[in-house]
Every structure is written in C-alpha cells, then in structure tokens.
C-alpha cells in the first residue's frame, strides 16, 4: 500500500476589491490596476482540495468524497459564494482578499476537520491565467 492523493473540485462566484486604505488612489491604481476598482469586480473561482493518505482496506477510499464535498460546502463555499470577500465572510475579516490570502484562509477553515487523512494542497483558480496553490 502507498500514499495516494485525491482531489475534489468545487466552484464559487464572489466579488472583491484589492485596495490598501492607507495608500492614495493613485498608488492603489498603480499596484492593483482594475482590481482596485471602487465598485468591486467578480470572479468565477474554481477550488481544488487535495488530501493524501492510504486507501482504507475495506472501502478503498482515502476519504469519502461526499463527506469532503459537504465539508468544503459548509466551511468554505457556502460562506464565499455570491458574497463580497472584503465584507461578507467571517473567516476573511480584516484580510486583503488576494488569492494567496484566500487560499491560506481556506486551509485554516478545512484543515481541523479533515479526518483519517491529511490535507495536502488547496488550489484556487481566479482566472484562466492566474491561480495559486498552498501546501500548508
Ligand atoms: Ni480580482
């Protein structure tokens, strides 16, 4: 028996704005471009959650993907989907909602609840060209 990696994919849509309050409008525009737009912008995010472990001898599963999916929905997707990441999400309060910071916050949300295997990677795709991976 060896270690396997299994991934569940989920989606959410959300709005955000990248903006540092203590900076001038000009500085924000220079650093964040359109992402600093005052009236927000949105993305269709794709989230990949990968766990690692050894398959159970009876089920052949590392984790029941239904259970993992429910956990991701409850702890992450239901809180983010159709919300404003700067304002509406308890676990992102006071956090600049860059994809790097979002992915690390998602790790914190999920990691304590993963039983019988280990959280390995969280990957968040923001656009066709931009994504981030976090390994804890
Ligand atoms: Ni954005």
CSV table of N, CA and C and ligand atoms in Angstrom, one decimal:
chain,number,residue,atom,x,y,z
A,1,UNK,N,0.9,-1.2,0.0
A,1,UNK,CA,0.0,0.0,0.0
A,1,UNK,C,0.9,1.2,0.0
A,2,UNK,N,0.4,2.3,-0.7
A,2,UNK,CA,1.2,3.5,-0.7
A,2,UNK,C,0.3,4.7,-0.5
A,3,UNK,N,0.9,5.9,-0.6
A,3,UNK,CA,0.2,7.1,-0.4
A,3,UNK,C,-0.5,7.5,-1.7
A,4,UNK,N,-1.7,7.9,-1.6
A,4,UNK,CA,-2.5,8.4,-2.8
A,4,UNK,C,-2.9,9.8,-2.5
A,5,UNK,N,-3.2,10.5,-3.6
A,5,UNK,CA,-3.7,11.9,-3.5
A,5,UNK,C,-5.0,11.9,-4.2
A,6,UNK,N,-6.0,12.5,-3.6
A,6,UNK,CA,-7.3,12.6,-4.2
A,6,UNK,C,-7.9,14.0,-4.1
A,7,UNK,N,-8.5,14.5,-5.1
A,7,UNK,CA,-8.9,15.9,-5.2
A,7,UNK,C,-10.4,16.1,-5.5
A,8,UNK,N,-11.0,17.0,-4.8
A,8,UNK,CA,-12.4,17.4,-5.0
A,8,UNK,C,-12.4,18.8,-5.6
A,9,UNK,N,-13.2,19.0,-6.6
A,9,UNK,CA,-13.3,20.3,-7.2
A,9,UNK,C,-14.6,21.0,-6.9
A,10,UNK,N,-14.6,22.3,-6.5
A,10,UNK,CA,-15.8,23.0,-6.2
A,10,UNK,C,-15.7,24.4,-6.9
A,11,UNK,N,-16.8,25.1,-7.0
A,11,UNK,CA,-16.9,26.4,-7.6
A,11,UNK,C,-17.6,27.4,-6.7
A,12,UNK,N,-17.2,28.6,-6.8
A,12,UNK,CA,-18.0,29.7,-6.2
A,12,UNK,C,-17.7,31.0,-7.0
A,13,UNK,N,-18.7,31.9,-6.9
A,13,UNK,CA,-18.6,33.2,-7.5
A,13,UNK,C,-18.5,34.2,-6.4
A,14,UNK,N,-17.7,35.2,-6.6
A,14,UNK,CA,-17.6,36.2,-5.5
A,14,UNK,C,-17.0,37.5,-6.0
A,15,UNK,N,-17.3,38.6,-5.3
A,15,UNK,CA,-16.7,39.9,-5.6
A,15,UNK,C,-15.6,40.2,-4.7
A,16,UNK,N,-14.7,41.1,-5.1
A,16,UNK,CA,-13.7,41.6,-4.2
A,16,UNK,C,-13.1,42.9,-4.8
A,17,UNK,N,-12.3,43.5,-4.0
A,17,UNK,CA,-11.5,44.6,-4.4
A,17,UNK,C,-10.2,44.6,-3.7
A,18,UNK,N,-9.1,44.8,-4.4
A,18,UNK,CA,-7.8,44.9,-3.8
A,18,UNK,C,-7.4,46.4,-3.7
A,19,UNK,N,-7.3,46.7,-2.4
A,19,UNK,CA,-7.2,48.2,-2.1
A,19,UNK,C,-6.6,48.3,-0.7
A,20,UNK,N,-5.5,49.1,-0.6
A,20,UNK,CA,-4.9,49.4,0.7
A,20,UNK,C,-5.4,50.8,1.2
A,21,UNK,N,-6.2,50.8,2.3
A,21,UNK,CA,-6.8,52.0,2.8
A,21,UNK,C,-5.8,53.2,3.0
A,22,UNK,N,-4.6,52.8,3.5
A,22,UNK,CA,-3.7,53.9,3.9
A,22,UNK,C,-3.0,54.5,2.7
A,23,UNK,N,-3.1,53.9,1.5
A,23,UNK,CA,-2.5,54.4,0.3
A,23,UNK,C,-3.4,55.4,-0.4
A,24,UNK,N,-2.8,56.2,-1.3
A,24,UNK,CA,-3.6,57.1,-2.1
A,24,UNK,C,-4.3,56.3,-3.2
A,25,UNK,N,-5.3,56.9,-3.9
A,25,UNK,CA,-5.9,56.3,-5.0
A,25,UNK,C,-4.9,56.0,-6.1
A,26,UNK,N,-4.0,56.9,-6.3
A,26,UNK,CA,-3.0,56.7,-7.4
A,26,UNK,C,-2.1,55.5,-7.1
A,27,UNK,N,-1.7,55.4,-5.9
A,27,UNK,CA,-0.8,54.2,-5.6
A,27,UNK,C,-1.6,52.9,-5.7
A,28,UNK,N,-2.8,52.9,-5.2
A,28,UNK,CA,-3.7,51.7,-5.4
A,28,UNK,C,-3.9,51.3,-6.8
A,29,UNK,N,-4.1,52.4,-7.7
A,29,UNK,CA,-4.4,52.1,-9.1
A,29,UNK,C,-3.1,51.6,-9.7
A,30,UNK,N,-1.9,52.1,-9.3
A,30,UNK,CA,-0.7,51.7,-9.9
A,30,UNK,C,-0.4,50.2,-9.5
A,31,UNK,N,-0.6,49.8,-8.3
A,31,UNK,CA,-0.3,48.5,-7.9
A,31,UNK,C,-1.3,47.5,-8.3
A,32,UNK,N,-2.6,47.8,-8.1
A,32,UNK,CA,-3.7,46.8,-8.3
A,32,UNK,C,-4.4,47.0,-9.6
A,33,UNK,N,-4.2,48.1,-10.4
A,33,UNK,CA,-4.9,48.3,-11.6
A,33,UNK,C,-6.4,48.2,-11.4
A,34,UNK,N,-7.1,47.4,-12.4
A,34,UNK,CA,-8.6,47.3,-12.3
A,34,UNK,C,-9.0,46.6,-11.1
A,35,UNK,N,-8.2,45.8,-10.4
A,35,UNK,CA,-8.6,45.1,-9.2
A,35,UNK,C,-8.9,46.1,-8.1
A,36,UNK,N,-8.4,47.4,-8.2
A,36,UNK,CA,-8.7,48.4,-7.2
A,36,UNK,C,-10.0,49.1,-7.5
A,37,UNK,N,-10.7,48.8,-8.6
A,37,UNK,CA,-12.0,49.5,-8.9
A,37,UNK,C,-12.9,49.6,-7.7
A,38,UNK,N,-13.3,50.8,-7.5
A,38,UNK,CA,-14.1,51.2,-6.3
A,38,UNK,C,-15.4,50.4,-6.2
A,39,UNK,N,-16.0,50.1,-7.3
A,39,UNK,CA,-17.3,49.4,-7.2
A,39,UNK,C,-17.2,47.9,-7.4
A,40,UNK,N,-16.0,47.3,-7.0
A,40,UNK,CA,-15.9,45.9,-7.0
A,40,UNK,C,-15.8,45.3,-8.4
A,41,UNK,N,-15.3,44.0,-8.4
A,41,UNK,CA,-15.4,43.2,-9.6
A,41,UNK,C,-15.5,41.7,-9.1
A,42,UNK,N,-15.9,40.9,-10.0
A,42,UNK,CA,-16.1,39.5,-9.6
A,42,UNK,C,-15.3,38.5,-10.4
A,43,UNK,N,-15.3,37.3,-9.8
A,43,UNK,CA,-14.6,36.1,-10.5
A,43,UNK,C,-15.5,34.9,-10.3
A,44,UNK,N,-15.3,34.0,-11.3
A,44,UNK,CA,-15.8,32.6,-11.1
A,44,UNK,C,-14.7,31.8,-10.6
A,45,UNK,N,-14.6,31.5,-9.4
A,45,UNK,CA,-13.5,30.8,-8.8
A,45,UNK,C,-13.7,29.3,-8.9
A,46,UNK,N,-12.6,28.6,-9.1
A,46,UNK,CA,-12.6,27.1,-9.1
A,46,UNK,C,-11.6,26.7,-7.9
A,47,UNK,N,-12.1,25.9,-7.1
A,47,UNK,CA,-11.3,25.5,-5.9
A,47,UNK,C,-11.0,24.0,-6.0
A,48,UNK,N,-9.8,23.6,-5.8
A,48,UNK,CA,-9.4,22.2,-5.8
A,48,UNK,C,-8.8,21.9,-4.4
A,49,UNK,N,-9.4,20.9,-3.7
A,49,UNK,CA,-8.9,20.5,-2.4
A,49,UNK,C,-8.4,19.1,-2.5
A,50,UNK,N,-7.1,18.9,-2.3
A,50,UNK,CA,-6.4,17.6,-2.4
A,50,UNK,C,-6.0,17.1,-1.0
A,51,UNK,N,-6.4,15.8,-0.7
A,51,UNK,CA,-6.0,15.2,0.5
A,51,UNK,C,-5.1,14.0,0.2
A,52,UNK,N,-4.3,13.6,1.1
A,52,UNK,CA,-3.4,12.4,0.9
A,52,UNK,C,-3.5,11.4,2.0
A,53,UNK,N,-3.3,10.2,1.7
A,53,UNK,CA,-3.4,9.1,2.7
A,53,UNK,C,-3.3,7.8,2.0
A,54,UNK,N,-3.6,6.8,2.8
A,54,UNK,CA,-3.6,5.4,2.3
A,54,UNK,C,-5.0,4.9,2.2
A,55,UNK,N,-5.4,4.3,1.1
A,55,UNK,CA,-6.8,3.8,1.0
A,55,UNK,C,-7.2,2.9,2.1
A,56,UNK,N,-8.4,3.0,2.6
A,56,UNK,CA,-8.9,2.1,3.6
A,56,UNK,C,-9.0,0.7,3.0
A,57,UNK,N,-8.6,-0.4,3.7
A,57,UNK,CA,-8.6,-1.7,3.1
A,57,UNK,C,-10.0,-2.2,2.7
A,58,UNK,N,-11.1,-1.7,3.4
A,58,UNK,CA,-12.4,-2.1,3.1
A,58,UNK,C,-13.1,-1.3,2.0
A,59,UNK,N,-13.0,0.1,2.1
A,59,UNK,CA,-13.7,0.9,1.1
A,59,UNK,C,-12.8,1.2,-0.1
A,60,UNK,N,-11.5,1.2,0.1
A,60,UNK,CA,-10.6,1.6,-1.0
A,60,UNK,C,-10.5,3.1,-1.0
A,61,UNK,N,-11.1,3.8,-0.1
A,61,UNK,CA,-11.1,5.3,-0.1
A,61,UNK,C,-10.0,5.8,0.8
A,62,UNK,N,-9.5,7.0,0.4
A,62,UNK,CA,-8.7,7.8,1.3
A,62,UNK,C,-9.6,8.6,2.2
A,63,UNK,N,-10.7,9.1,1.5
A,63,UNK,CA,-11.7,9.9,2.2
A,63,UNK,C,-13.0,9.7,1.3
A,64,UNK,N,-14.1,9.7,2.0
A,64,UNK,CA,-15.4,9.6,1.3
A,64,UNK,C,-15.6,11.0,0.6
A,65,UNK,N,-15.6,11.1,-0.7
A,65,UNK,CA,-15.6,12.3,-1.4
A,65,UNK,C,-16.9,13.1,-1.2
A,66,UNK,N,-18.0,12.4,-0.8
A,66,UNK,CA,-19.3,13.0,-0.4
A,66,UNK,C,-19.1,13.8,0.8
A,67,UNK,N,-18.3,13.2,1.8
A,67,UNK,CA,-18.1,13.9,3.1
A,67,UNK,C,-17.1,15.1,2.8
A,68,UNK,N,-16.1,14.9,2.0
A,68,UNK,CA,-15.2,16.0,1.7
A,68,UNK,C,-16.0,17.2,1.0
A,69,UNK,N,-16.8,16.8,0.1
A,69,UNK,CA,-17.6,17.8,-0.6
A,69,UNK,C,-18.5,18.6,0.3
A,70,UNK,N,-19.2,17.9,1.2
A,70,UNK,CA,-20.1,18.5,2.2
A,70,UNK,C,-19.3,19.5,3.1
A,71,UNK,N,-18.1,19.0,3.5
A,71,UNK,CA,-17.3,19.8,4.4
A,71,UNK,C,-16.8,21.1,3.7
A,72,UNK,N,-16.4,21.0,2.5
A,72,UNK,CA,-16.0,22.2,1.7
A,72,UNK,C,-17.2,23.1,1.5
A,73,UNK,N,-18.3,22.5,1.2
A,73,UNK,CA,-19.5,23.4,1.1
A,73,UNK,C,-19.8,24.2,2.3
A,74,UNK,N,-19.9,23.4,3.5
A,74,UNK,CA,-20.3,24.0,4.7
A,74,UNK,C,-19.3,25.0,5.2
A,75,UNK,N,-18.0,24.7,5.2
A,75,UNK,CA,-17.0,25.6,5.8
A,75,UNK,C,-16.5,26.7,4.9
A,76,UNK,N,-16.6,26.5,3.6
A,76,UNK,CA,-16.0,27.4,2.6
A,76,UNK,C,-17.0,28.0,1.6
A,77,UNK,N,-17.5,27.1,0.7
A,77,UNK,CA,-18.2,27.6,-0.4
A,77,UNK,C,-19.5,28.3,0.0
A,78,UNK,N,-20.3,27.8,0.9
A,78,UNK,CA,-21.5,28.5,1.4
A,78,UNK,C,-21.2,29.9,1.9
A,79,UNK,N,-20.0,30.0,2.5
A,79,UNK,CA,-19.6,31.3,3.1
A,79,UNK,C,-19.1,32.3,2.0
A,80,UNK,N,-18.6,31.8,0.9
A,80,UNK,CA,-18.0,32.7,-0.1
A,80,UNK,C,-18.9,33.0,-1.3
A,81,UNK,N,-19.7,32.0,-1.6
A,81,UNK,CA,-20.4,32.0,-2.9
A,81,UNK,C,-21.4,33.2,-2.9
A,82,UNK,N,-21.4,34.0,-4.0
A,82,UNK,CA,-22.2,35.1,-4.2
A,82,UNK,C,-22.1,36.2,-3.1
A,83,UNK,N,-20.9,36.2,-2.5
A,83,UNK,CA,-20.7,37.2,-1.4
A,83,UNK,C,-19.5,38.1,-1.8
A,84,UNK,N,-19.3,39.1,-1.0
A,84,UNK,CA,-18.3,40.1,-1.2
A,84,UNK,C,-17.1,39.7,-0.2
A,85,UNK,N,-16.0,39.3,-0.8
A,85,UNK,CA,-14.9,38.8,0.0
A,85,UNK,C,-14.3,39.8,0.9
A,86,UNK,N,-14.4,41.1,0.7
A,86,UNK,CA,-13.9,42.2,1.5
A,86,UNK,C,-14.8,42.4,2.7
A,87,UNK,N,-16.1,42.1,2.6
A,87,UNK,CA,-17.1,42.5,3.6
A,87,UNK,C,-17.9,41.4,4.2
A,88,UNK,N,-18.2,40.3,3.5
A,88,UNK,CA,-19.3,39.4,4.0
A,88,UNK,C,-18.8,38.1,4.7
A,89,UNK,N,-17.5,37.8,4.7
A,89,UNK,CA,-17.1,36.5,5.0
A,89,UNK,C,-16.4,36.5,6.4
A,90,UNK,N,-16.9,35.8,7.3
A,90,UNK,CA,-16.4,35.8,8.7
A,90,UNK,C,-14.9,35.5,8.7
A,91,UNK,N,-14.5,34.4,8.0
A,91,UNK,CA,-13.1,34.0,8.1
A,91,UNK,C,-12.1,34.8,7.2
A,92,UNK,N,-12.6,35.8,6.5
A,92,UNK,CA,-11.7,36.8,5.8
A,92,UNK,C,-11.7,38.2,6.4
A,93,UNK,N,-12.4,38.3,7.6
A,93,UNK,CA,-12.4,39.7,8.2
A,93,UNK,C,-11.0,40.2,8.4
A,94,UNK,N,-10.8,41.4,7.9
A,94,UNK,CA,-9.5,42.1,8.1
A,94,UNK,C,-8.4,41.6,7.2
A,95,UNK,N,-8.7,40.7,6.3
A,95,UNK,CA,-7.7,40.1,5.4
A,95,UNK,C,-7.9,40.6,4.0
A,96,UNK,N,-6.8,41.1,3.4
A,96,UNK,CA,-6.8,41.5,2.0
A,96,UNK,C,-7.1,40.3,1.1
A,97,UNK,N,-8.2,40.4,0.4
A,97,UNK,CA,-8.7,39.1,-0.3
A,97,UNK,C,-8.0,38.9,-1.7
A,98,UNK,N,-6.7,38.8,-1.6
A,98,UNK,CA,-5.9,38.3,-2.8
A,98,UNK,C,-6.1,36.8,-2.8
A,99,UNK,N,-5.8,36.2,-3.9
A,99,UNK,CA,-6.0,34.7,-4.0
A,99,UNK,C,-5.0,34.0,-3.0
A,100,UNK,N,-3.8,34.6,-2.8
A,100,UNK,CA,-2.9,34.0,-1.9
A,100,UNK,C,-3.5,33.9,-0.5
A,101,UNK,N,-4.0,35.1,-0.1
A,101,UNK,CA,-4.6,35.1,1.3
A,101,UNK,C,-5.9,34.3,1.4
A,102,UNK,N,-6.7,34.3,0.4
A,102,UNK,CA,-7.9,33.5,0.4
A,102,UNK,C,-7.6,32.0,0.6
A,103,UNK,N,-6.6,31.5,-0.2
A,103,UNK,CA,-6.3,30.1,-0.1
A,103,UNK,C,-5.7,29.7,1.2
A,104,UNK,N,-4.9,30.6,1.9
A,104,UNK,CA,-4.4,30.3,3.2
A,104,UNK,C,-5.5,30.3,4.2
A,105,UNK,N,-6.5,31.2,4.1
A,105,UNK,CA,-7.7,31.2,5.0
A,105,UNK,C,-8.5,30.0,4.8
A,106,UNK,N,-8.7,29.5,3.6
A,106,UNK,CA,-9.5,28.3,3.3
A,106,UNK,C,-8.8,27.1,4.0
A,107,UNK,N,-7.5,27.0,3.9
A,107,UNK,CA,-6.7,25.9,4.6
A,107,UNK,C,-7.1,25.9,6.1
A,108,UNK,N,-7.1,27.1,6.7
A,108,UNK,CA,-7.4,27.2,8.1
A,108,UNK,C,-8.8,26.7,8.4
A,109,UNK,N,-9.7,27.0,7.5
A,109,UNK,CA,-11.1,26.5,7.7
A,109,UNK,C,-11.3,25.0,7.6
A,110,UNK,N,-10.5,24.4,6.7
A,110,UNK,CA,-10.7,23.0,6.4
A,110,UNK,C,-9.8,22.1,7.2
A,111,UNK,N,-8.6,22.4,7.4
A,111,UNK,CA,-7.6,21.5,8.0
A,111,UNK,C,-8.0,20.8,9.3
A,112,UNK,N,-8.6,21.6,10.3
A,112,UNK,CA,-9.0,20.9,11.5
A,112,UNK,C,-10.1,19.8,11.3
A,113,UNK,N,-10.8,19.9,10.2
A,113,UNK,CA,-12.0,19.0,10.0
A,113,UNK,C,-11.7,17.8,9.1
A,114,UNK,N,-10.5,17.7,8.6
A,114,UNK,CA,-10.1,16.6,7.8
A,114,UNK,C,-9.7,15.4,8.7
A,115,UNK,N,-10.5,14.3,8.6
A,115,UNK,CA,-10.2,13.2,9.5
A,115,UNK,C,-9.8,11.9,8.7
A,116,UNK,N,-8.8,11.2,9.2
A,116,UNK,CA,-8.4,10.0,8.6
A,116,UNK,C,-7.4,10.1,7.5
A,117,UNK,N,-7.1,11.3,7.1
A,117,UNK,CA,-6.1,11.6,6.0
A,117,UNK,C,-5.6,13.0,6.2
A,118,UNK,N,-4.7,13.4,5.4
A,118,UNK,CA,-4.1,14.8,5.6
A,118,UNK,C,-4.5,15.7,4.4
A,119,UNK,N,-4.7,16.9,4.8
A,119,UNK,CA,-4.9,18.0,3.8
A,119,UNK,C,-3.5,18.2,3.1
A,120,UNK,N,-3.5,18.1,1.8
A,120,UNK,CA,-2.2,18.2,1.1
A,120,UNK,C,-2.1,19.5,0.3
A,121,UNK,N,-3.1,19.9,-0.4
A,121,UNK,CA,-3.0,21.2,-1.2
A,121,UNK,C,-4.4,21.8,-1.4
A,122,UNK,N,-4.3,23.1,-1.4
A,122,UNK,CA,-5.5,23.8,-1.8
A,122,UNK,C,-5.1,24.7,-3.0
A,123,UNK,N,-5.8,24.6,-4.1
A,123,UNK,CA,-5.5,25.3,-5.3
A,123,UNK,C,-6.8,26.2,-5.7
A,124,UNK,N,-6.5,27.4,-5.9
A,124,UNK,CA,-7.6,28.3,-6.2
A,124,UNK,C,-7.3,29.0,-7.5
A,125,UNK,N,-8.3,28.8,-8.5
A,125,UNK,CA,-8.1,29.4,-9.8
A,125,UNK,C,-9.0,30.6,-9.9
A,126,UNK,N,-8.4,31.8,-10.2
A,126,UNK,CA,-9.2,33.0,-10.2
A,126,UNK,C,-9.5,33.4,-11.6
A,127,UNK,N,-8.6,33.2,-12.5
A,127,UNK,CA,-8.9,33.5,-14.0
A,127,UNK,C,-8.2,32.4,-14.8
A,128,UNK,N,-8.4,32.4,-16.0
A,128,UNK,CA,-7.7,31.5,-16.9
A,128,UNK,C,-6.2,31.4,-16.7
A,129,UNK,N,-5.7,32.6,-16.4
A,129,UNK,CA,-4.2,32.7,-16.3
A,129,UNK,C,-3.6,32.8,-14.9
A,130,UNK,N,-4.5,32.9,-13.9
A,130,UNK,CA,-4.0,33.1,-12.6
A,130,UNK,C,-4.5,32.1,-11.6
A,131,UNK,N,-3.6,31.4,-10.9
A,131,UNK,CA,-4.1,30.5,-9.8
A,131,UNK,C,-3.0,30.4,-8.8
A,132,UNK,N,-3.4,30.0,-7.6
A,132,UNK,CA,-2.4,29.8,-6.5
A,132,UNK,C,-2.6,28.4,-5.9
A,133,UNK,N,-1.5,27.9,-5.4
A,133,UNK,CA,-1.5,26.6,-4.7
A,133,UNK,C,-0.9,26.8,-3.3
A,134,UNK,N,-1.5,26.2,-2.3
A,134,UNK,CA,-0.9,26.3,-0.9
A,134,UNK,C,-0.8,24.9,-0.3
A,135,UNK,N,0.3,24.6,0.3
A,135,UNK,CA,0.6,23.3,0.9
A,135,UNK,C,0.7,23.3,2.4
A,136,UNK,N,0.2,24.4,3.0
A,136,UNK,CA,0.2,24.4,4.5
A,136,UNK,C,1.4,25.0,5.0
B,1,LIG,NI1,-9.9,40.1,-8.7
